[in-house]
Amino acid sequence: MKDRKDLPILRVENLSVSYATRKGEVPAVRDVSFEVRRGETFGMVGESGCGKSTVAFSIVNFLGPNGRIKAGRIFFQGQDLVGRSERELRHLRGNRIAMVYQDPMQALNPSLRIGEQMAEVLIVHQGLKKAEAEERCIQMLERVYMADPANVMRRYPHQLSGGQQQRVVIATALLNNPALLIMDEPTTALDVTVEAAVLDLIAGLQKDFDTAILYISHNLGVIARVSDQVGVMYAGQLVERAPVTDLFLKPLHPYTQGLMRCVPRLGQDKLSSYLLPIRGQVPSPTNLPPGCIFEPRCDFARPECRRAMPEYRQVSDGHWVRCHFAEEVAGAGVQPPKELVAEMLAASRKEREPILQVERLKTYYDVPSPKLFDRRKRYVRAVDDVSLEAYKGLTLGIVGESGCGKSTLARTIIGLERPTDGKLEFMGFDIRKPVSKRDIEIIKNLQMVFQNPDSTLNPAFSVGRQIARPLELFKVVPKEQIRGEVIRLLELMKLGPNYYDRLPRQLSGGEKQRVGIARALAGRPELVLCDEPVSALDVSVQAAVLNLLLEVQHKLGTTLIFIAHDLSVVRFLSDYIAVMYLGKVMEFGTAEQIYAPPYHPYTEALLSAVPIPDPRAEQKHVRLEGTVPSALNPPTGCRFHTRCPRKLGEICEREEPPWQDAGNGHRIYCHIPLEELRKVEPVITLRTNDAVKVR
């Protein structure tokens, strides 16, 4: 086996890729070199626009009509792919080289059944008969742990969940036992539990098939979990390459160090740490800086960095870096603003009054019967008997899988959905009325930041005009002071006055999200609901937005409700956390209480699934079977019993669990006695040379 691994399946040498545009030739990738061996995963990480996907597409010459490989060589199993004919490359694609895309719906034909699409791969590449090909497809679906594969073969893509679609794409990619599997952000759009199952699947299939994998992601936790070797891309160049443990524990390039400082860790919170975002943005390939391309954003830059491009050199066994002063800056750190952290710590110790109280809240949706003359009412129980509180000046985090009711709860609080039953009080006022019928003062003090800023920003209006609108509506400042107040908000968002007249299309994703936050804060609200505001952002932009929310909360005393599926982000930002499952809250408590035993079994599974950007971290292997049941017909008894790995028996199926008080406001909705839950070992441990630390 060792001899086979010595021969790389893929070797990329000095690859340069450019695109022809009306403004001339644009360099997208420059001088990239790496190799992937049999049974090995090479992880490639970096911000959006750094050239990761371009490298992947160049391997199979999927660069489009205006893209071309300008220099370099790509060897696959010893054969150079550069200059190969389209016919030769077509034979390799899907046969010896397979690719899994970020969005499975881009790879699946919505008008064809799953079985037809999968069988076509074997019929075209191996010449199998249809019946034999379908049998092989069913066997492969079983290999990827697809329930009832024969039935799945008859379905259309839209009839499958996101996790099932991704399993189909992976199964299709593996049908011909490829030597190289390219995976471009394959788990980005998935829930953390589904993501964990897919990553387990990839690791198992790699072991079974001995496949070489090129894994592209912006998620450092995923890269740490799946990779043997890691390459860090920046502005079209590979700036660092090393074994996964060396890269995460001893990063040498300032950009790699910056990425590490941007990521919240499960053991950290906003009082013990401070994220340090990388300033600025990835430069445009048409306007690259002279010398070192990272110099304008580097905290350790010197005059020499601006004058000369650093050499890509090996500093230790298998560790390559492109930096003039890598050895000097390796141990250097960038300190957070201690004054802000100290002030937040002091503020957190104050006694707080609840600003929002939710009691026995229900939000149901009427659903027409599928039968023509059946007039019985059917309901989707999106939010079902939820009780929680949000405290003034603090952050309440809400976590759970897709379909658990998090966003419906937020939309009910904000007034976009009408509650079916229950109590909903904000600042002592009943807010069960829809937003169109609420008092203007309530609307002013209760604002929301949405997940996708493109869906809430008017593309025809300038940034300044959109932020000025709530200032005019709520009469926050006199008319002649509106422009100055907008500029103040822009500066608070770290944008500046020059953004006032820009249109949304002229902004990056992170800048648009900051404008959305500025608009939500314009009326100086008491409570802001944030629905997945950082899920689609790069780690550096995410860190900047999270820090921004912390600073705004500290300076203005704003209360936040933060909805996310990333438990590391929620842990970092939140003071209190509610864990939701199928319309109900399963656990409620402080951040420290939620992330340590006793856990609700659902919380334990979520913590087990979250990727951690530290290869030393060890997690208990708790995986949930199946998907979240339908809120139209939820299970009886405990709603989690159909997937619970700690199910007691019939009592979980028949009776709703009691609320158990674990002390200091920590509540767990479960039949399992607290004494038993307290015996559960911590989900995450960190192994060092001579000790095990609980995270």
XYZ file of C-alpha atoms in Angstrom:
695
model
C 0.000 0.000 0.000
C 2.823 2.381 0.811
C 4.378 1.914 -2.629
C 1.070 2.691 -4.340
C 0.641 5.853 -2.312
C 4.068 7.068 -3.383
C 2.678 7.595 -6.885
C 0.438 10.678 -6.943
C -2.926 10.294 -8.661
C -2.930 14.023 -9.432
C 0.078 16.310 -9.760
C -0.362 19.983 -10.628
C 2.786 21.864 -11.607
C 3.015 25.676 -11.880
C -0.570 25.991 -13.096
C -1.701 29.383 -14.405
C -5.231 30.019 -15.709
C -6.573 33.179 -17.290
C -9.866 34.415 -18.759
C -10.291 36.582 -21.828
C -12.546 39.603 -21.194
C -13.380 42.830 -22.984
C -10.807 44.578 -20.794
C -8.097 42.085 -21.678
C -6.739 38.904 -20.165
C -7.518 38.359 -16.460
C -5.232 36.024 -14.446
C -7.417 33.848 -12.190
C -4.804 31.299 -11.012
C -1.032 31.782 -10.966
C 1.799 29.324 -10.350
C -0.125 26.711 -8.327
C 1.560 23.378 -7.517
C 0.375 20.446 -5.390
C -0.239 16.710 -5.581
C -2.836 14.242 -4.296
C -1.967 10.604 -3.618
C -4.139 7.498 -3.620
C -6.343 7.275 -0.529
C -5.432 10.849 0.467
C -7.588 13.981 0.785
C -6.079 17.304 -0.210
C -8.112 20.151 1.294
C -8.089 23.539 -0.424
C -9.283 26.522 1.606
C -9.543 30.275 1.124
C -11.991 33.154 0.760
C -14.392 33.533 -2.161
C -12.647 34.698 -5.304
C -9.291 33.132 -4.404
C -9.344 30.682 -7.349
C -10.170 27.382 -5.588
C -12.953 26.346 -7.966
C -10.962 27.523 -10.996
C -8.197 25.061 -10.056
C -10.775 22.268 -9.850
C -12.395 23.133 -13.177
C -9.039 23.400 -14.927
C -8.286 19.747 -14.094
C -11.151 18.630 -16.362
C -10.935 21.676 -18.667
C -14.334 23.050 -17.620
C -13.185 26.655 -17.882
C -15.737 27.831 -20.416
C -15.091 29.341 -23.850
C -13.084 32.304 -22.525
C -10.933 30.389 -20.018
C -7.619 28.719 -20.831
C -4.641 27.151 -19.125
C -1.902 29.660 -19.820
C 1.005 27.751 -18.283
C 1.792 24.686 -16.216
C 0.983 20.986 -16.399
C -1.643 18.704 -14.891
C -0.701 15.035 -14.558
C -3.421 12.463 -13.865
C -2.041 8.972 -13.170
C 1.157 10.050 -14.905
C -0.538 11.378 -18.078
C -0.549 15.087 -18.910
C -4.126 16.391 -19.312
C -3.165 19.785 -20.739
C -3.785 19.858 -24.476
C -5.953 16.720 -24.508
C -8.847 16.660 -26.976
C -12.425 17.156 -25.809
C -13.177 13.528 -26.685
C -10.372 12.219 -24.458
C -11.389 14.463 -21.575
C -15.042 13.441 -21.935
C -14.002 9.827 -21.491
C -12.195 10.732 -18.245
C -15.012 12.863 -16.802
C -17.385 10.751 -14.804
C -15.254 7.670 -15.412
C -11.775 8.063 -13.878
C -12.344 11.616 -12.609
C -15.629 12.540 -10.927
C -16.871 15.798 -9.449
C -19.401 16.643 -6.722
C -20.741 20.213 -6.811
C -21.877 22.514 -4.019
C -25.523 22.509 -5.129
C -26.728 18.989 -6.028
C -29.617 20.460 -8.028
C -27.055 21.854 -10.474
C -25.873 18.311 -11.165
C -29.297 16.627 -11.250
C -31.739 17.002 -14.142
C -35.102 18.004 -12.638
C -37.042 16.388 -15.497
C -35.487 12.907 -15.190
C -35.938 10.286 -12.496
C -32.956 9.510 -10.277
C -32.609 5.996 -11.714
C -32.375 7.259 -15.305
C -29.679 9.775 -14.458
C -27.557 7.344 -12.464
C -27.867 4.449 -14.937
C -26.776 6.716 -17.814
C -23.301 6.985 -16.268
C -22.773 3.204 -16.439
C -24.429 2.796 -19.832
C -22.269 5.510 -21.444
C -18.923 4.762 -19.778
C -19.085 0.985 -19.317
C -21.646 -0.105 -21.903
C -23.839 -1.963 -19.397
C -27.396 -3.027 -20.162
C -30.112 -0.963 -18.510
C -31.210 -3.658 -16.029
C -27.641 -4.368 -14.931
C -26.879 -0.651 -14.642
C -29.956 -0.071 -12.459
C -28.980 -2.947 -10.165
C -25.482 -1.453 -9.744
C -27.067 1.946 -8.977
C -29.252 0.456 -6.239
C -26.191 -1.226 -4.724
C -24.284 2.075 -4.747
C -27.206 3.924 -3.120
C -27.087 1.313 -0.373
C -23.356 1.999 -0.011
C -24.127 5.658 0.695
C -26.711 4.604 3.317
C -29.760 5.685 1.318
C -32.963 4.288 2.818
C -35.203 2.355 0.381
C -32.917 2.852 -2.663
C -35.261 1.085 -5.112
C -37.963 3.638 -4.333
C -35.467 6.530 -4.563
C -34.579 5.382 -8.097
C -38.169 6.112 -9.160
C -38.286 9.607 -7.674
C -37.496 12.987 -9.204
C -34.826 15.211 -7.599
C -37.378 17.614 -6.075
C -38.885 14.703 -4.123
C -35.650 14.243 -2.133
C -34.231 16.274 0.749
C -30.973 18.211 0.349
C -29.000 15.502 2.143
C -30.563 12.774 -0.016
C -29.794 14.731 -3.193
C -26.159 15.090 -2.166
C -25.938 11.346 -1.446
C -27.318 10.632 -4.914
C -24.676 12.897 -6.483
C -21.893 11.224 -4.467
C -23.198 7.756 -5.373
C -23.300 8.744 -9.055
C -19.745 10.073 -8.866
C -18.510 6.768 -7.387
C -20.310 4.417 -9.799
C -17.248 3.994 -12.025
C -14.839 3.757 -9.074
C -12.954 6.944 -10.041
C -9.304 7.368 -9.163
C -9.868 11.074 -8.397
C -12.919 12.652 -6.763
C -13.179 16.457 -6.830
C -15.577 17.900 -4.235
C -16.406 21.604 -4.487
C -18.107 22.788 -1.257
C -20.335 19.658 -1.152
C -21.787 20.304 2.323
C -22.117 24.114 2.422
C -25.915 24.216 2.065
C -26.612 21.283 4.406
C -27.665 21.184 8.048
C -24.880 20.421 10.499
C -26.309 16.938 11.194
C -26.612 16.090 7.490
C -23.170 17.577 6.872
C -21.679 15.287 9.535
C -23.336 12.242 7.941
C -22.029 13.212 4.481
C -18.486 13.755 5.829
C -18.628 10.358 7.559
C -19.803 8.896 4.270
C -16.927 10.486 2.342
C -14.372 9.156 4.828
C -15.851 5.654 4.687
C -16.063 5.540 0.905
C -12.509 6.859 0.553
C -11.332 3.989 2.743
C -13.358 1.443 0.752
C -12.445 2.726 -2.719
C -8.927 4.050 -1.938
C -9.821 7.176 -3.922
C -7.793 10.387 -4.067
C -9.941 13.400 -3.108
C -9.505 17.101 -3.809
C -11.824 18.778 -1.271
C -12.583 22.495 -1.681
C -14.209 24.468 1.142
C -14.163 27.797 2.970
C -15.065 26.002 6.225
C -11.910 25.429 8.261
C -13.688 22.959 10.538
C -14.622 20.731 7.600
C -11.107 20.961 6.169
C -9.625 19.932 9.543
C -11.964 16.940 9.698
C -11.491 15.500 6.201
C -7.975 16.459 5.052
C -4.563 14.829 5.142
C -2.847 17.740 3.382
C -4.107 21.330 3.147
C -3.430 24.103 0.658
C -4.363 27.725 1.391
C -5.328 29.797 -1.673
C -5.200 33.579 -1.804
C -5.819 35.787 -4.858
C -5.043 32.971 -7.303
C -1.899 31.720 -5.559
C -1.186 28.856 -3.189
C 0.375 30.713 -0.235
C 0.819 27.757 2.137
C 0.708 23.954 1.924
C 1.293 21.489 4.766
C 0.016 18.352 6.536
C -3.274 19.161 8.277
C -1.881 19.066 11.838
C 1.080 21.322 10.986
C -1.107 23.825 9.177
C -3.660 24.204 11.973
C -1.237 24.105 14.896
C 1.740 25.914 13.296
C 0.450 28.192 10.518
C 3.305 30.148 8.945
C 1.688 32.505 6.443
C 0.002 35.640 7.877
C -3.089 34.914 5.751
C -3.458 31.416 7.209
C -3.007 32.845 10.698
C -5.654 35.450 9.881
C -8.133 32.787 8.777
C -7.577 30.892 12.040
C -8.218 34.041 14.096
C -11.517 34.618 12.273
C -13.124 31.349 13.363
C -15.066 31.018 16.631
C -14.161 27.864 18.568
C -16.677 25.862 20.587
C -14.657 26.490 23.746
C -14.757 30.261 23.300
C -17.366 32.905 24.032
C -17.567 36.651 23.572
C -16.193 37.314 27.061
C -13.087 35.141 26.771
C -12.076 35.874 23.181
C -12.399 38.344 20.357
C -12.442 37.490 16.664
C -9.810 39.294 14.638
C -10.999 39.701 11.037
C -8.599 40.228 8.156
C -8.930 43.831 7.090
C -9.803 44.723 3.509
C -10.813 42.348 0.724
C -9.278 39.882 -1.700
C -7.857 42.057 -4.523
C -9.364 41.903 -7.986
C -7.303 39.822 -10.438
C -7.241 42.901 -12.691
C -5.660 45.052 -9.979
C -3.166 42.954 -8.048
C -0.745 44.780 -5.730
C 2.989 44.745 -6.506
C 5.246 42.390 -4.591
C 3.425 40.169 -2.101
C -0.262 40.036 -2.984
C -1.251 39.852 0.708
C 0.817 42.898 1.722
C -2.107 45.433 1.805
C -3.947 43.260 4.379
C -0.965 41.909 6.317
C -0.348 42.939 9.945
C 3.366 42.130 9.594
C 4.110 43.790 6.236
C 7.472 45.518 5.670
C 8.780 47.656 2.791
C 10.406 44.621 1.190
C 6.977 42.945 0.909
C 5.798 45.697 -1.442
C 8.908 45.512 -3.618
C 9.360 41.791 -4.279
C 7.140 38.753 -4.755
C 8.034 36.174 -2.074
C 9.416 32.841 -3.203
C 7.291 29.689 -2.698
C 9.682 27.713 -0.512
C 9.845 24.662 1.733
C 10.517 25.528 5.378
C 10.181 22.027 6.855
C 9.222 18.518 5.786
C 6.118 18.914 3.614
C 5.478 22.496 4.746
C 5.632 25.105 1.969
C 4.941 28.823 2.306
C 5.019 31.968 0.167
C 6.206 34.661 2.610
C 9.428 36.643 3.093
C 9.303 36.477 6.900
C 7.311 33.315 7.645
C 9.647 32.063 10.363
C 9.603 35.424 12.171
C 5.840 35.967 12.158
C 4.910 32.329 12.900
C 4.850 32.822 16.667
C 3.650 36.415 16.652
C 0.111 37.177 17.692
C -2.359 40.002 17.169
C -3.964 41.105 20.423
C -7.676 41.921 20.702
C -8.767 45.267 22.143
C -8.594 44.412 25.872
C -10.639 47.448 26.890
C -13.668 46.325 24.861
C -13.482 42.753 26.172
C -13.177 44.023 29.762
C -16.130 46.374 29.309
C -18.282 43.581 27.862
C -17.316 41.319 30.765
C -18.345 43.958 33.287
C -21.592 44.638 31.426
C -22.472 40.927 31.329
C -22.547 40.756 35.139
C -25.385 43.260 35.471
C -28.843 42.062 36.422
C -31.112 42.086 33.387
C -34.848 42.415 32.905
C -36.601 40.393 30.196
C -37.461 42.629 27.247
C -39.301 39.891 25.329
C -41.471 37.174 26.870
C -42.844 34.282 24.843
C -45.262 31.904 26.591
C -46.953 28.824 25.089
C -46.646 30.369 21.619
C -48.158 28.496 18.684
C -47.985 29.352 14.987
C -49.932 26.958 12.766
C -50.484 27.054 9.014
C -53.723 25.813 7.461
C -53.167 23.136 4.823
C -55.929 22.090 2.398
C -56.836 18.412 2.390
C -55.539 16.405 -0.576
C -59.001 14.816 -0.848
C -61.631 16.797 -2.756
C -64.535 16.505 -0.288
C -62.538 16.165 2.946
C -63.202 19.340 4.952
C -61.249 18.363 8.040
C -58.731 21.043 8.995
C -55.057 20.118 8.812
C -52.261 22.226 10.265
C -48.512 22.548 9.937
C -47.409 23.048 13.542
C -44.402 25.232 12.727
C -44.125 26.656 16.265
C -45.873 24.587 18.903
C -45.995 25.619 22.568
C -42.729 27.607 22.784
C -41.787 29.551 25.916
C -38.600 31.622 26.303
C -37.270 35.035 27.302
C -34.826 37.554 25.838
C -33.001 39.838 28.300
C -32.167 43.488 27.718
C -28.699 44.068 26.290
C -27.940 40.340 25.878
C -28.098 37.840 23.020
C -30.483 34.902 22.776
C -29.258 32.264 20.319
C -31.698 29.871 18.649
C -30.298 26.705 17.028
C -31.720 23.640 15.304
C -31.952 21.900 11.948
C -33.878 23.251 8.964
C -37.609 22.824 9.429
C -37.450 23.114 13.229
C -39.373 26.408 13.382
C -36.541 28.874 14.106
C -37.356 31.302 11.297
C -41.124 30.968 11.835
C -40.607 31.926 15.483
C -38.624 35.000 14.388
C -41.230 35.958 11.775
C -43.984 35.617 14.377
C -42.124 37.880 16.809
C -41.440 40.474 14.125
C -45.100 40.378 13.004
C -44.775 38.778 9.560
C -46.748 35.734 10.756
C -49.851 35.750 12.925
C -49.623 33.555 16.055
C -52.339 30.944 16.519
C -52.205 31.004 20.316
C -50.026 31.996 23.236
C -48.576 35.099 24.847
C -46.150 37.446 23.103
C -45.009 40.525 25.015
C -42.336 43.061 24.068
C -41.421 45.828 26.522
C -44.690 45.051 28.323
C -46.832 45.429 25.164
C -48.868 42.671 23.528
C -47.403 42.168 20.032
C -49.610 39.393 18.695
C -50.947 41.737 15.997
C -49.372 41.563 12.507
C -46.790 44.218 11.695
C -49.269 46.174 9.526
C -51.449 46.783 12.595
C -48.738 47.447 15.162
C -48.050 50.802 16.725
C -45.219 52.706 15.006
C -43.233 52.751 18.255
C -43.271 48.932 18.420
C -42.116 48.683 14.785
C -39.321 51.164 15.501
C -38.027 49.142 18.456
C -38.321 45.700 16.864
C -36.250 45.206 13.700
C -34.855 42.260 11.738
C -31.726 41.380 9.738
C -32.453 38.735 7.118
C -30.230 35.929 5.833
C -30.073 37.152 2.235
C -29.510 40.922 1.966
C -30.157 40.804 -1.799
C -33.805 39.963 -1.113
C -34.285 42.973 1.186
C -32.216 45.725 -0.470
C -33.837 47.633 -3.318
C -31.404 47.389 -6.272
C -32.585 50.748 -7.655
C -31.943 52.797 -4.508
C -28.594 53.927 -3.165
C -27.234 52.661 0.155
C -27.702 56.059 1.775
C -31.309 56.355 0.673
C -32.189 52.915 2.030
C -30.658 53.617 5.439
C -32.270 57.080 5.507
C -35.772 55.666 4.980
C -36.304 54.389 8.573
C -34.777 57.628 9.909
C -37.472 59.574 8.045
C -40.255 57.147 8.938
C -39.480 56.992 12.657
C -38.395 60.668 12.928
C -35.221 59.663 14.770
C -33.389 62.899 13.926
C -34.425 66.194 12.330
C -34.606 66.150 8.544
C -31.466 68.253 8.071
C -29.446 65.781 10.188
C -30.474 62.618 8.325
C -27.467 62.519 5.997
C -25.063 62.961 8.885
C -26.796 60.180 10.838
C -26.581 57.831 7.830
C -22.841 58.544 7.547
C -22.465 57.879 11.287
C -24.182 54.502 10.844
C -21.996 53.682 7.839
C -18.887 54.456 9.866
C -20.234 52.314 12.708
C -20.504 49.508 10.144
C -16.857 50.145 9.117
C -17.965 51.293 5.642
C -17.475 55.061 5.495
C -19.144 58.059 3.750
C -18.028 56.947 0.258
C -20.649 54.180 0.375
C -23.556 56.634 0.654
C -24.229 56.903 -3.090
C -23.330 53.336 -4.067
C -25.925 50.875 -5.344
C -26.263 47.373 -3.814
C -24.777 45.739 -6.945
C -21.538 47.621 -6.262
C -21.088 45.957 -2.869
C -19.727 42.593 -1.772
C -21.877 40.124 0.163
C -20.403 41.184 3.491
C -20.895 44.874 2.691
C -24.534 44.277 1.757
C -25.083 42.501 5.063
C -23.552 45.457 6.922
C -25.939 47.804 5.100
C -28.822 45.555 6.182
C -27.615 45.765 9.787
C -27.217 49.549 9.535
C -30.765 49.905 8.235
C -32.099 47.709 11.052
C -30.234 49.856 13.610
C -31.221 53.201 12.076
C -34.349 53.528 14.208
C -32.313 52.732 17.357
C -34.370 49.621 18.151
C -34.378 47.845 21.491
C -34.432 44.367 19.885
C -32.962 43.104 16.600
C -33.692 39.628 15.246
C -30.852 38.202 13.120
C -31.918 35.254 10.945
C -28.777 33.414 9.729
C -27.018 36.733 8.946
C -23.528 35.243 8.459
C -24.214 31.763 7.021
C -23.297 32.703 3.436
C -20.236 34.824 4.272
C -16.517 34.062 4.135
C -14.870 33.486 7.506
C -13.089 36.859 7.474
C -16.297 38.755 6.605
C -18.227 36.634 9.115
C -15.763 37.582 11.850
C -16.107 41.267 10.990
C -19.932 41.097 11.097
C -19.931 39.176 14.407
C -17.545 41.690 15.971
C -19.725 44.464 14.610
C -22.821 42.999 16.276
C -20.915 42.727 19.573
C -19.720 46.330 19.392
C -23.185 47.596 18.463
C -24.694 45.671 21.355
C -22.099 47.081 23.735
C -22.386 50.697 22.578
C -26.153 50.875 22.072
C -27.359 48.271 24.586
C -29.305 46.472 21.850
C -30.865 43.090 22.563
C -30.206 40.450 19.903
C -31.964 37.241 18.919
C -29.486 35.326 16.774
C -30.684 32.372 14.675
C -28.062 30.075 13.137
C -27.211 26.445 12.454
C -23.501 26.936 13.228
C -23.148 26.089 16.911
C -19.651 27.612 17.119
C -20.996 31.002 16.022
C -23.969 30.764 18.385
C -21.695 29.784 21.279
C -19.404 32.735 20.599
C -22.128 35.360 20.323
C -24.892 34.223 22.691
C -25.556 34.666 26.399
C -28.601 32.359 26.382
C -29.473 29.593 23.918
C -32.699 27.814 22.970
C -32.387 24.500 21.102
C -35.426 23.924 18.838
C -36.667 20.713 17.274
C -39.847 20.341 15.196
C -41.562 23.423 16.589
C -40.610 22.906 20.239
C -37.785 24.057 22.494
C -35.854 21.008 23.723
C -33.385 22.839 25.957
C -32.934 26.367 27.273
C -30.132 27.864 29.335
C -26.994 29.974 29.337
C -24.358 29.298 26.690
C -22.122 27.616 29.259
C -24.959 25.330 30.375
C -25.962 24.278 26.865
C -22.430 23.273 25.834
C -21.708 21.109 28.892
C -23.487 18.086 30.417
C -26.295 17.522 31.185
C -27.389 17.710 27.530
C -30.685 17.003 25.880
C -29.950 14.076 23.487
C -30.702 16.385 20.537
C -28.226 19.003 21.778
C -25.654 16.238 22.231
C -26.145 15.156 18.599
C -25.806 18.730 17.303
C -22.561 19.235 19.230
C -21.219 15.918 17.943
C -21.878 16.998 14.355
C -20.313 20.477 14.307
C -16.942 20.612 12.460
C -14.131 21.925 14.671
C -11.101 23.714 13.149
C -8.625 21.761 15.259
C -7.324 18.327 14.174
C -6.634 17.449 17.828
C -10.322 17.710 18.758
C -12.111 14.425 19.361
C -15.901 14.247 19.276
C -18.287 11.549 20.357
C -19.820 9.900 17.316
C -23.535 10.616 17.722
C -25.448 10.554 14.441
C -29.180 11.008 13.952
C -31.014 8.570 11.700
C -33.469 9.873 9.125
C -34.705 13.425 8.647
C -36.820 15.822 10.696
C -40.435 14.503 10.602
C -43.187 16.558 8.991
C -44.682 19.307 11.156
C -47.991 18.414 9.493
C -48.066 15.102 11.344
C -45.509 15.257 14.176
C -44.763 12.135 16.241
C -46.769 11.558 19.405
C -45.139 11.820 22.821
C -41.661 13.264 22.554
C -41.215 14.614 19.034
C -37.582 13.576 19.023
C -38.215 9.902 19.849
C -38.125 8.754 16.192
C -34.456 9.778 15.944
C -33.293 9.750 19.565
C -30.210 7.571 20.230
C -31.106 7.473 23.965
C -34.800 6.598 23.646
C -36.140 4.963 26.828
C -39.055 3.051 25.295
C -42.827 3.378 25.028
C -43.011 6.317 27.438
C -41.168 8.455 24.866
C -43.699 7.436 22.198
C -46.846 7.951 24.313
C -46.252 10.842 26.707
C -44.925 14.349 26.257
C -41.751 14.755 28.333
C -41.679 16.975 31.408
C -39.585 20.126 31.752
C -36.723 19.292 34.095
C -34.973 22.082 35.991
C -31.197 21.571 35.907
C -30.618 24.688 38.013
C -30.008 28.413 37.381
C -32.637 28.614 34.656
C -31.315 25.600 32.724
C -34.330 23.581 31.480
C -34.352 20.258 29.597
C -37.458 18.785 27.917
C -36.812 15.041 28.274
C -38.014 11.834 29.990
C -34.457 10.760 30.864
C -33.779 11.631 34.534
C -31.317 14.455 35.154
C -29.122 12.081 37.159
C -28.634 9.981 34.030
C -28.074 12.987 31.767
C -25.408 14.310 34.128
C -23.470 11.052 33.701
C -23.101 11.648 29.951
C -19.492 12.396 29.033
C -18.637 15.699 27.306
C -19.076 15.554 23.544
C -15.796 17.291 22.697
C -12.335 16.669 24.124
C -9.041 18.157 23.009
C -6.095 15.759 23.013
C -2.682 17.236 23.767
C 0.590 15.338 24.204
C -0.052 14.376 27.795
C -3.552 15.450 28.683
C -7.154 15.521 27.608
C -8.990 18.811 27.970
C -12.764 19.131 27.904
C -14.005 21.779 25.461
